[in-house]
Tab-separated table of C-alpha atoms in Angstrom:
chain	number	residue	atom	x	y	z
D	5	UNK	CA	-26.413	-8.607	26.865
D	6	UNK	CA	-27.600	-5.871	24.744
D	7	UNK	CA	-29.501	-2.594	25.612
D	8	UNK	CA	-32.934	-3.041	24.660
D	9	UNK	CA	-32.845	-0.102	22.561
D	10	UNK	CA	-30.108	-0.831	20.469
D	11	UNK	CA	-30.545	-3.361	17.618
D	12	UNK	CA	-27.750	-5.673	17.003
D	13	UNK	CA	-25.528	-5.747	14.241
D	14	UNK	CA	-26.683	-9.353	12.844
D	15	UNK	CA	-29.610	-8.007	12.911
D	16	UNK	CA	-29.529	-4.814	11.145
D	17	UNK	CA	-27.483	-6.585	8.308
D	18	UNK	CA	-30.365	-8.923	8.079
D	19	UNK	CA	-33.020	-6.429	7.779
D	20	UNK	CA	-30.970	-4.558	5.503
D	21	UNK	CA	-30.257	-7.547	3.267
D	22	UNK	CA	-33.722	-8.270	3.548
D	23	UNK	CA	-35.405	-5.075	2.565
D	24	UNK	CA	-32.754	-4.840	-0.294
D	25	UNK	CA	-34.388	-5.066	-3.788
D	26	UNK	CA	-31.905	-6.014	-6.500
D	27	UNK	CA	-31.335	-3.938	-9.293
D	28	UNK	CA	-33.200	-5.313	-12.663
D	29	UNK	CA	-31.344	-2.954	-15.177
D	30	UNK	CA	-29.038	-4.679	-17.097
D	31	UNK	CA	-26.866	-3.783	-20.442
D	32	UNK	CA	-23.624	-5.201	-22.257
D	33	UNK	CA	-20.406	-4.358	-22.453
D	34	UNK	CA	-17.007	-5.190	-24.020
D	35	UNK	CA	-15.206	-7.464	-21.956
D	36	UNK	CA	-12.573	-5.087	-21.512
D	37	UNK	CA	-14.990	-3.077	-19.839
D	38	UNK	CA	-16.662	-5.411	-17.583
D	39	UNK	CA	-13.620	-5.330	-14.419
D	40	UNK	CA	-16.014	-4.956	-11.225
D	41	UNK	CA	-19.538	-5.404	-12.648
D	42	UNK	CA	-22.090	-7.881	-11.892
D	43	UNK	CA	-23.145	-10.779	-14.015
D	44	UNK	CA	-26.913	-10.283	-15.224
D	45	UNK	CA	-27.390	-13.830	-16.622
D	46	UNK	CA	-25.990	-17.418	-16.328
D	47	UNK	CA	-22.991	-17.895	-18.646
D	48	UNK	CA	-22.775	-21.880	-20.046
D	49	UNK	CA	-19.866	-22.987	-22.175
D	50	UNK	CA	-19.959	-23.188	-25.868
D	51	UNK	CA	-17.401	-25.799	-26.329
D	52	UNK	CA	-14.814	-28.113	-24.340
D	53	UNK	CA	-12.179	-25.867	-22.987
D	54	UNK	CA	-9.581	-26.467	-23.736
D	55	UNK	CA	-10.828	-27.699	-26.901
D	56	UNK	CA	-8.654	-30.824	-27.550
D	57	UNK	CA	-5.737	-32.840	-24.992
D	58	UNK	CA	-2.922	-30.864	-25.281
D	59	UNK	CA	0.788	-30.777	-23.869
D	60	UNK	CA	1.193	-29.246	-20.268
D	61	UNK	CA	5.202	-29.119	-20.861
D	62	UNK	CA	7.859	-28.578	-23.837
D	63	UNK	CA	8.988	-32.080	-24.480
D	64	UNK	CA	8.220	-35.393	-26.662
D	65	UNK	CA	4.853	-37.164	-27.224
D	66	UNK	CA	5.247	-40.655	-27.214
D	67	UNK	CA	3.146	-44.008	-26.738
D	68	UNK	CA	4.188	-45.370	-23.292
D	69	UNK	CA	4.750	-48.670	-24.400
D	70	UNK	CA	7.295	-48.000	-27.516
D	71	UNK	CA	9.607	-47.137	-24.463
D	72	UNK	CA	9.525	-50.641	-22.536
D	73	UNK	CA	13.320	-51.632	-24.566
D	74	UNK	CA	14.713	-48.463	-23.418
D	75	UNK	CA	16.537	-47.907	-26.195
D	76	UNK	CA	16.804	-44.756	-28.324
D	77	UNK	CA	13.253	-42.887	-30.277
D	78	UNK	CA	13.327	-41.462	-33.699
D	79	UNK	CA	11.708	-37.999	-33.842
D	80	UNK	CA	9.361	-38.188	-36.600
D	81	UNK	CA	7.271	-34.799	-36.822
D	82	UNK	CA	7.620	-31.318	-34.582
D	83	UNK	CA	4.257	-29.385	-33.848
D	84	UNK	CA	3.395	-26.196	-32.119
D	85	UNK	CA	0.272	-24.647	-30.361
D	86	UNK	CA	-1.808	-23.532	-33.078
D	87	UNK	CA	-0.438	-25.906	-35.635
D	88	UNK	CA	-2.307	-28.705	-37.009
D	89	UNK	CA	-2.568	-32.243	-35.058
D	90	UNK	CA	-0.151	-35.077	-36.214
D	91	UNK	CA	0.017	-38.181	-35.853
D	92	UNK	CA	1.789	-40.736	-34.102
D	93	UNK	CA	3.773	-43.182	-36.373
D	94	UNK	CA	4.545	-46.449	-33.736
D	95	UNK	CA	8.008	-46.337	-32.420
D	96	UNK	CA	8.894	-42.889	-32.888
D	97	UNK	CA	8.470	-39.588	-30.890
D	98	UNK	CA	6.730	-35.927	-31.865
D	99	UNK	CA	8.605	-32.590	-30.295
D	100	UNK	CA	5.847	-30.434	-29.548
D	101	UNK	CA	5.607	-27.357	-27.211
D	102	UNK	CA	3.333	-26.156	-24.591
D	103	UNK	CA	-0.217	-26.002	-25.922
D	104	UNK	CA	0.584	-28.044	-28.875
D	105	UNK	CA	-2.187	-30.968	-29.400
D	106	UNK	CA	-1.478	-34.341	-28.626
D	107	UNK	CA	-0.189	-36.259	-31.698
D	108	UNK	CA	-3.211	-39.332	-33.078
D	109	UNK	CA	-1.432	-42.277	-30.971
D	110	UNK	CA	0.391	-40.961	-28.224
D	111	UNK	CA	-0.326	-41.329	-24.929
D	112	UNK	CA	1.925	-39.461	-22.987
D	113	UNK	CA	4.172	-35.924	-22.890
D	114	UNK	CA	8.329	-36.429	-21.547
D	115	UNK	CA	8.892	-33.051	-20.970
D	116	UNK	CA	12.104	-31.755	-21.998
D	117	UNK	CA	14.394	-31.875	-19.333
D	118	UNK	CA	13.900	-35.057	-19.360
D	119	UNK	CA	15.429	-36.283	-22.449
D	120	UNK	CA	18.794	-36.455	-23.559
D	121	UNK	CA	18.747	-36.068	-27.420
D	122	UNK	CA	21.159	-38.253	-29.562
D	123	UNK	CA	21.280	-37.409	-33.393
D	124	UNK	CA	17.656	-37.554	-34.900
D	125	UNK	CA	16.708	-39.329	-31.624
D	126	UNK	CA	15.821	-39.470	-27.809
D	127	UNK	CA	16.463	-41.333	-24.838
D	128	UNK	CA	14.521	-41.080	-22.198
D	129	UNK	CA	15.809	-40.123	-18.363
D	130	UNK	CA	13.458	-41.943	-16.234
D	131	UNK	CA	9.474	-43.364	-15.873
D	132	UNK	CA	6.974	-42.803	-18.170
D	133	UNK	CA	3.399	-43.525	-17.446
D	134	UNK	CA	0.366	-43.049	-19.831
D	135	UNK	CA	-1.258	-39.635	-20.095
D	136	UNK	CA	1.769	-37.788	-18.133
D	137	UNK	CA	1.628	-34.170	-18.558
D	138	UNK	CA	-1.380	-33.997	-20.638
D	139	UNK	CA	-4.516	-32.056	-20.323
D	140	UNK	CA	-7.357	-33.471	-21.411
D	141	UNK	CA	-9.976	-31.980	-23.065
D	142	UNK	CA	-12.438	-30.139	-21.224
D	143	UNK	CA	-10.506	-30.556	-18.231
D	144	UNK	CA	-11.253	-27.170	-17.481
D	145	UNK	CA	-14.738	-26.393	-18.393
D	146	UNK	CA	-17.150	-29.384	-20.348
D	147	UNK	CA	-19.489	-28.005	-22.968
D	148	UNK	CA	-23.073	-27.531	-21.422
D	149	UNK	CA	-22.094	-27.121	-17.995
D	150	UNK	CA	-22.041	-23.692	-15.985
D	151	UNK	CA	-19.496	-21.038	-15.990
D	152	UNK	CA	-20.658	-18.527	-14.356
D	153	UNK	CA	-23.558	-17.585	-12.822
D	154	UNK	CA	-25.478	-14.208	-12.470
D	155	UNK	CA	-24.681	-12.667	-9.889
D	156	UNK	CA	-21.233	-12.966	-9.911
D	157	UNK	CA	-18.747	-10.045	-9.310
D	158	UNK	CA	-16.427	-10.142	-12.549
D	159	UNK	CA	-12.441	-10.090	-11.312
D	160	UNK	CA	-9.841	-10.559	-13.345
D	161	UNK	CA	-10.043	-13.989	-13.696
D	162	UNK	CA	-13.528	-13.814	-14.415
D	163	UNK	CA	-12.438	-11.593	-17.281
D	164	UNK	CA	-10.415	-15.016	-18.408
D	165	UNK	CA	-12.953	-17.343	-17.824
D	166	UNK	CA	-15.246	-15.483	-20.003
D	167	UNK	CA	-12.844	-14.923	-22.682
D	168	UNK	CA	-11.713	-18.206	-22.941
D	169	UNK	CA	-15.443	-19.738	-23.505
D	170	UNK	CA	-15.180	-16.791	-26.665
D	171	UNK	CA	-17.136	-13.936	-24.832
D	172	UNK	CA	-16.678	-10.683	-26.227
D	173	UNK	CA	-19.344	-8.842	-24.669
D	174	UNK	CA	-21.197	-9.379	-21.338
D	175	UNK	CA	-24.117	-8.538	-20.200
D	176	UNK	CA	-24.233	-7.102	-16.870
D	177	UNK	CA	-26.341	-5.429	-14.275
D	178	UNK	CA	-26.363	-1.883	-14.028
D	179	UNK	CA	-24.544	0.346	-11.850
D	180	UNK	CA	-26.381	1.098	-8.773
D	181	UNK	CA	-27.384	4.500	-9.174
D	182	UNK	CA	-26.422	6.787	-5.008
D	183	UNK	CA	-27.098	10.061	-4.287
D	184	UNK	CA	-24.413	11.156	-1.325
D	185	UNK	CA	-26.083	14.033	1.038
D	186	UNK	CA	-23.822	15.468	3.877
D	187	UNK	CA	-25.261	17.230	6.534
D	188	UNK	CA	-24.059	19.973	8.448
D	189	UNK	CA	-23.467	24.059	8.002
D	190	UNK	CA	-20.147	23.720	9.301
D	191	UNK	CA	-18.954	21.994	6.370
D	192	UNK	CA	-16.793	23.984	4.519
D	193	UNK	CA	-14.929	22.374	1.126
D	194	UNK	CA	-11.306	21.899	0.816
D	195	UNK	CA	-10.021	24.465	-1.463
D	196	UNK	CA	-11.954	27.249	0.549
D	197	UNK	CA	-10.807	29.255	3.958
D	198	UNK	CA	-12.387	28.197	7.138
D	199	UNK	CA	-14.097	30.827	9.117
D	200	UNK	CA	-15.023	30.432	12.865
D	201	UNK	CA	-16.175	27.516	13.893
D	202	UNK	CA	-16.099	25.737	10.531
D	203	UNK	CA	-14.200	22.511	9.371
D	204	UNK	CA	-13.756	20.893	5.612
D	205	UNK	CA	-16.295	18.217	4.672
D	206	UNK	CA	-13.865	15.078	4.406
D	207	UNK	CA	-17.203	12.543	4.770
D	208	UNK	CA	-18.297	13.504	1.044
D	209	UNK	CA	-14.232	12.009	-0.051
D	210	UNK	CA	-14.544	8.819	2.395
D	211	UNK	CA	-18.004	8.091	0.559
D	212	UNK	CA	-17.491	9.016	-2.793
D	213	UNK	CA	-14.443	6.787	-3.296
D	214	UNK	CA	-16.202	3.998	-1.054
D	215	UNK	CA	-18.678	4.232	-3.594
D	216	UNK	CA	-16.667	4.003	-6.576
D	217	UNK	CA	-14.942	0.809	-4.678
D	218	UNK	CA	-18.047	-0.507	-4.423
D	219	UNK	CA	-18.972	-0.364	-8.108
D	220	UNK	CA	-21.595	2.259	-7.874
D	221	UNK	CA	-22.365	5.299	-9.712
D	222	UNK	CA	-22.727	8.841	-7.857
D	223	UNK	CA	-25.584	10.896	-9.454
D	224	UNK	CA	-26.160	13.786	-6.811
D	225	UNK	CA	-23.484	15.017	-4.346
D	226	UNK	CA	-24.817	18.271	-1.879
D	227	UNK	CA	-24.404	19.098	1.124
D	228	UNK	CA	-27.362	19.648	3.497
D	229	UNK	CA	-28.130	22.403	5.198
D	230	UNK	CA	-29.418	22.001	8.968
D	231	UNK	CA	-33.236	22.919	8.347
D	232	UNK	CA	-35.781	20.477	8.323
D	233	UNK	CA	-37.706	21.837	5.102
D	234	UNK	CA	-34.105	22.407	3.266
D	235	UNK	CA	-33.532	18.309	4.380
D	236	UNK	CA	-37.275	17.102	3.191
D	237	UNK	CA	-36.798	18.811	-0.226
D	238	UNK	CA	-33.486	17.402	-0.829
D	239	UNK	CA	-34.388	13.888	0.425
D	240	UNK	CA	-37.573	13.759	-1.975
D	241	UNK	CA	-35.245	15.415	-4.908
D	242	UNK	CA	-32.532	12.815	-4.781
D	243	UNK	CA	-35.408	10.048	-4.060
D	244	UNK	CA	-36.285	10.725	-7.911
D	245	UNK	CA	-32.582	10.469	-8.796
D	246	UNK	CA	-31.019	7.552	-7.346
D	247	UNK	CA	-31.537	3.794	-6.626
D	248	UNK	CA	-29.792	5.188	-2.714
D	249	UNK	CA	-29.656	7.875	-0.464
D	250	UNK	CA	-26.688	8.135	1.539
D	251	UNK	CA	-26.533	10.847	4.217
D	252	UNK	CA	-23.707	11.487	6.620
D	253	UNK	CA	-24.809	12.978	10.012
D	254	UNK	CA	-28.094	13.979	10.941
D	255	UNK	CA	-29.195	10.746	12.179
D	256	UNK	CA	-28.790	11.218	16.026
D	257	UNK	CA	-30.672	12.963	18.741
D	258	UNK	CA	-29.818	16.265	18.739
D	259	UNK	CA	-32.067	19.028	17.306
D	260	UNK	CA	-30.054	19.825	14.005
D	261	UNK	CA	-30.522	16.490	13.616
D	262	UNK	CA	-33.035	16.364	10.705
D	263	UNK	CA	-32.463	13.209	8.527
D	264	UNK	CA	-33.836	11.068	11.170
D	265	UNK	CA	-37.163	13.389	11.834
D	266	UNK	CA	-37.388	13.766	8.154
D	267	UNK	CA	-37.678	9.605	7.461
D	268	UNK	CA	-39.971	9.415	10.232
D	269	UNK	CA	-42.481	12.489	9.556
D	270	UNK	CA	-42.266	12.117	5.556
D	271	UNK	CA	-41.095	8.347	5.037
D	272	UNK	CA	-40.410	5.521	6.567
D	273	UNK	CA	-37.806	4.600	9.882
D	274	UNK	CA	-36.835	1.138	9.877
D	275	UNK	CA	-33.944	0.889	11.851
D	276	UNK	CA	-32.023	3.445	13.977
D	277	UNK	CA	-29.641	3.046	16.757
D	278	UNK	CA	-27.210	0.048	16.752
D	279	UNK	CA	-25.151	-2.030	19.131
D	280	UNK	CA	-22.079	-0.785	17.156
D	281	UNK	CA	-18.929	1.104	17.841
D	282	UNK	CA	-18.521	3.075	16.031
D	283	UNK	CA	-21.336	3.664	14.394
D	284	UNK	CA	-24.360	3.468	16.999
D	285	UNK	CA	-26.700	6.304	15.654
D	286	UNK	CA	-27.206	4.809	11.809
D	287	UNK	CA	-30.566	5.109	10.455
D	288	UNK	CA	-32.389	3.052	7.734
D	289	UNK	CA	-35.272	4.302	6.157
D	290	UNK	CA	-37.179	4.729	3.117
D	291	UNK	CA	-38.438	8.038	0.952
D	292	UNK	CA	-40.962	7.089	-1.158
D	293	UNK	CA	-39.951	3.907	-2.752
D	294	UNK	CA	-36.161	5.147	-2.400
D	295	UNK	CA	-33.924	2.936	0.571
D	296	UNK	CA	-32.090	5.819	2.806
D	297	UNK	CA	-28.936	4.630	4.565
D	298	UNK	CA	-28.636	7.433	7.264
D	299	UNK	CA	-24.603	6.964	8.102
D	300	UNK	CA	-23.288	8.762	11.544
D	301	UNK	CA	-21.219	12.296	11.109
D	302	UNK	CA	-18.289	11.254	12.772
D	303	UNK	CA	-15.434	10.641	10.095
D	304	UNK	CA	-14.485	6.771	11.229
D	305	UNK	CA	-18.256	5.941	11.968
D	306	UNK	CA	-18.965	6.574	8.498
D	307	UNK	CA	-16.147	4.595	6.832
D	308	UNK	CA	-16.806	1.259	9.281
D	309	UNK	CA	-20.954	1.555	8.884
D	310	UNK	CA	-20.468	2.097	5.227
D	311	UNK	CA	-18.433	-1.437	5.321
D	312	UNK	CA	-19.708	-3.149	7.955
D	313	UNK	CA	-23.488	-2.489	7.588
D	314	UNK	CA	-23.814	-0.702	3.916
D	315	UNK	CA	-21.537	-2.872	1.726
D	316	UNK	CA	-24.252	-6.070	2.372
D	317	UNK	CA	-27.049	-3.898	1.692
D	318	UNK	CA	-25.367	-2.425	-1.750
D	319	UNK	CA	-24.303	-6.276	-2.784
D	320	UNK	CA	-27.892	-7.502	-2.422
D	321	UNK	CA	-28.961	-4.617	-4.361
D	322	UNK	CA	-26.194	-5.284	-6.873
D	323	UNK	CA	-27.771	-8.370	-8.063
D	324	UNK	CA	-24.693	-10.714	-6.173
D	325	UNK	CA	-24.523	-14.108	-4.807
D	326	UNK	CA	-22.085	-13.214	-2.349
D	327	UNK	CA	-23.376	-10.889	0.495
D	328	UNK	CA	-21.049	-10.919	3.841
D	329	UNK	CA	-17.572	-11.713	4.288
D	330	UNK	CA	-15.790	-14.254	5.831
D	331	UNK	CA	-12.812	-12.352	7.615
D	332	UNK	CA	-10.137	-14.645	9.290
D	333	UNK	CA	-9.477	-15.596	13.351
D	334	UNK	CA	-5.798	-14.280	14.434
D	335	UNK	CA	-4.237	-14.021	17.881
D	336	UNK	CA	-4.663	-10.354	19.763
D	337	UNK	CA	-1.920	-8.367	19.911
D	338	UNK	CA	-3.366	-5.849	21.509
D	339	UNK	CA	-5.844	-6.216	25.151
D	340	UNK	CA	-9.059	-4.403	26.303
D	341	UNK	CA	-9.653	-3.481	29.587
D	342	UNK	CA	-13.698	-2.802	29.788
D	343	UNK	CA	-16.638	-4.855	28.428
D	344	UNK	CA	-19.399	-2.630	26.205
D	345	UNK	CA	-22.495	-3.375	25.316
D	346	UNK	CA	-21.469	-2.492	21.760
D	347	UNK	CA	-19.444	-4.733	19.235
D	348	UNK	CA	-16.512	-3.252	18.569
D	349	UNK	CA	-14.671	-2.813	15.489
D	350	UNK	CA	-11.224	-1.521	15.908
D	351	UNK	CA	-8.879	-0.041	13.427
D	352	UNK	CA	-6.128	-2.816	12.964
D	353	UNK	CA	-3.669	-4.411	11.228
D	354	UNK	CA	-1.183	-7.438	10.816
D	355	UNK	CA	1.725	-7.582	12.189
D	356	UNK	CA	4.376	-10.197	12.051
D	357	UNK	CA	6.753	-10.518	14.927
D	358	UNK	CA	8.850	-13.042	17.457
D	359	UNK	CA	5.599	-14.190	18.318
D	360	UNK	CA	4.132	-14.959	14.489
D	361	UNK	CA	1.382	-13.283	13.294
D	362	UNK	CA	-0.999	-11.030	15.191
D	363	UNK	CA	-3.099	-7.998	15.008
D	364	UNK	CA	-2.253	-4.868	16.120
D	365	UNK	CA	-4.408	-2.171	17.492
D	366	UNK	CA	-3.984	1.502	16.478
D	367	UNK	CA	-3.606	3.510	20.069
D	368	UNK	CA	-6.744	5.994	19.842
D	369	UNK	CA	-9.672	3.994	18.612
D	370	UNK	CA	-11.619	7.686	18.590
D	371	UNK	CA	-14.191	8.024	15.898
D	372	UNK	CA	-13.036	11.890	15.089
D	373	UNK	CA	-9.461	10.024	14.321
D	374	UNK	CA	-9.652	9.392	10.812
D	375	UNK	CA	-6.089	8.812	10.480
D	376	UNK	CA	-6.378	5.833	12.500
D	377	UNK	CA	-8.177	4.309	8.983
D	378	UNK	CA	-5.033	5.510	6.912
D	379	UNK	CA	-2.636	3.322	9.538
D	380	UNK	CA	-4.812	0.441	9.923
D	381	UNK	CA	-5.661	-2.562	6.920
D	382	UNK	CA	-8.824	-3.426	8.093
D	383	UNK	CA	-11.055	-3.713	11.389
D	384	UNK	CA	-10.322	-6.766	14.336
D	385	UNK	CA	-13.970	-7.159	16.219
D	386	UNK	CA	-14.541	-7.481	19.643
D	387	UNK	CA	-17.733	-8.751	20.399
D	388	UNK	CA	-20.540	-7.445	22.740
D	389	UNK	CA	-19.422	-7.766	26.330
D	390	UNK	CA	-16.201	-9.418	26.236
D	391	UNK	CA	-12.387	-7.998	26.843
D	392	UNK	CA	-9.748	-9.165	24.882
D	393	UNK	CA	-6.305	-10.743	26.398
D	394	UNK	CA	-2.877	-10.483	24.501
D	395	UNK	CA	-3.380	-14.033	22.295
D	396	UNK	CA	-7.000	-14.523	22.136
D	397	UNK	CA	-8.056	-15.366	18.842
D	398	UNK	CA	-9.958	-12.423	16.891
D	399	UNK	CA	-11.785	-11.590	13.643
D	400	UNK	CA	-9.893	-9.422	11.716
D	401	UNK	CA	-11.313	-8.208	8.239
D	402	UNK	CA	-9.309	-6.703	5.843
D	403	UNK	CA	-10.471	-3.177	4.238
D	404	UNK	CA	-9.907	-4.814	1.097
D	405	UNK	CA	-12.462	-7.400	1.847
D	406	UNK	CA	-15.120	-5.388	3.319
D	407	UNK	CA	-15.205	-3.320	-0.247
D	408	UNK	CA	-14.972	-6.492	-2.529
């Protein structure tokens, strides 16, 4: 069970996903360029790709019957990729080369290895059956149908894909436009001394280069000071900025705690308070017509609610088909002793020993222990009230695949 006053995480990612409204800017850009972005329309395909049957080996094209007296081939003709198609004449063979078009008659591709070559001919070592080690045309993509769809997240091979249908330039949604706010006096940035009491803001690093990860683009990046007018002037200033607020600290109970009382007095509180470890005091509001994802301070709780809870949120802004993740089930390498009410998502990694593969559990699962994120690959959950025994089978998900 889950305290009443604690939403769980399902849920938040639903209401997040839900009150997410997709960015509508869109613009073009070279292909080189477009690594990361987000498909703003449906791409189709021109033409057949590849355009014609062509060889999937170096070797001989041939018509598998001229081979059923085993004897000896005359090559006729040589071709290359590029070069233009030949044709077949019966009873002889055509050297050609990967990529190369099919010869006007032939049937099938003997790749080289497989032929022994005796003056101006061949013999063949071995089987030949019709349309061996040819690809056919449009075998990978027909003309008409789709290749990609908007809403898709361009990889590398997207990149391919696109060029090989003869895109030069793609049109694409805009970058999601984040204002990062981190609260707290004691902030001090590296570079400067610390005085008393003071320590050096390492949230605004964490988020900025989550962000950039992420595919966004930072527009305002201040620190808040802990006064509630100082916070409600910011807030409504980077409201006419960015397409996101994203604060860090200032979300939880205590009295310099003015993000939260801000959202509620001058916007709108949504969510607040999940059944998450870390990560528990995350807010979700609205300032004017401008989403607020209120992160916690705490240096881990900000880099797990950022992936856990913000990366859905910023996809379904993004304009992108593909929300959540999928993470994979491993065996435990690690045990817990105590149920909590909270899901927990600890710092992990694999590890491959006498036992196979399992996932390994950094010692101090602390949310002040940021290195624990610079030793682990990604985070293994335990759910709400359950312990974990050495072998149990667990979700891990890789950092790399919360931030795709």
């Amino acid at each position: 069970m889950t305290s009443p006053d604690l939403t769980p995480v399902e849920e938040a990612i639903d209401h997040l996903v839900a009150q997410a409204r997709p960015i509508t800017r869109s613009q073009t850009v070279a292909l080189t360029n477009s690594l990361d972005r987000v498909l703003a329309r449906d791409y189709t395909v021109p033409a057949d790709v590849p355009p014609a049957d062509n060889s999937a080996v170096d070797g001989y094209a041939v018509r598998a019957g001229d081979l059923a007296g085993g004897g000896p081939l005359p090559v006729s003709g040589r071709t290359a990729a590029g070069e233009e198609r030949l044709t077949l004449k019966p009873g002889t063979a055509v050297r050609l080369f990967t990529g190369s078009e099919i010869p006007s008659g032939a049937d099938a591709v003997i790749m080289q290895e497989r032929v022994s070559v005796c003056g101006d001919g061949i013999t063949v070592n071995g089987p030949v059956s019709e349309g061996q080690n040819i690809r056919r045309r449009g075998q990978d993509l027909a003309q008409g149908e789709l290749a990609l769809a908007a809403g898709t997240r361009i990889r590398p091979q997207e990149m391919g894909l696109l060029g090989s249908i003869g895109t030069a330039d793609v049109a694409v949604y805009a970058k999601l436009k984040v204002a990062v706010l981190t609260t707290g006096d004691e902030l001090v940035d590296p570079g400067q001394p610390l005085g008393p009491g003071q320590i050096y803001n390492s949230n605004r690093y964490t988020l900025l280069g989550l962000l950039a990860k992420a595919g966004c683009e930072v527009v305002l990046c201040e620190a808040l000071k802990d006064a509630r007018d100082a916070t409600r002037s910011t807030l409504e200033r980077a409201a006419t900025e960015a397409d996101l607020i994203i604060t860090s600290g200032g979300v939880s109970v205590g009295e310099e705690d003015h993000v939260r009382a801000v959202l509620e007095e001058s916007g709108d509180l949504s969510l607040w308070r999940l059944a998450s470890k870390p990560g528990k005091p995350m807010a979700f509001g609205t300032i004017g017509d401008t989403p607020v994802l209120g992160l916690p301070g705490n240096p881990v709780a900000v880099l797990v609610s950022f992936m856990v809870m913000g990366m859905p949120f910023i996809r379904a802004c993004q304009g992108r088909t593909s929300i959540t993740v999928r993470g994979e089930r491993i065996p435990a390498g690690f045990s817990t002793e105590k149920p909590s009410i909270r899901r927990q998502y600890v710092r992990a990694r694999k590890n491959i020993g006498d036992d196979g593969l399992t996932i390994t559990a950094y010692p101090n699962q602390s949310s002040g222990v940021l290195s624990s994120a610079c030793w682990a690959e990604g985070l293994a959950v335990v759910p709400e009230n359950t312990t974990i025994t050495l072998g149990d089978p667990i979700v891990y998900y890789s950092f790399a695949e919360l931030l795709e």
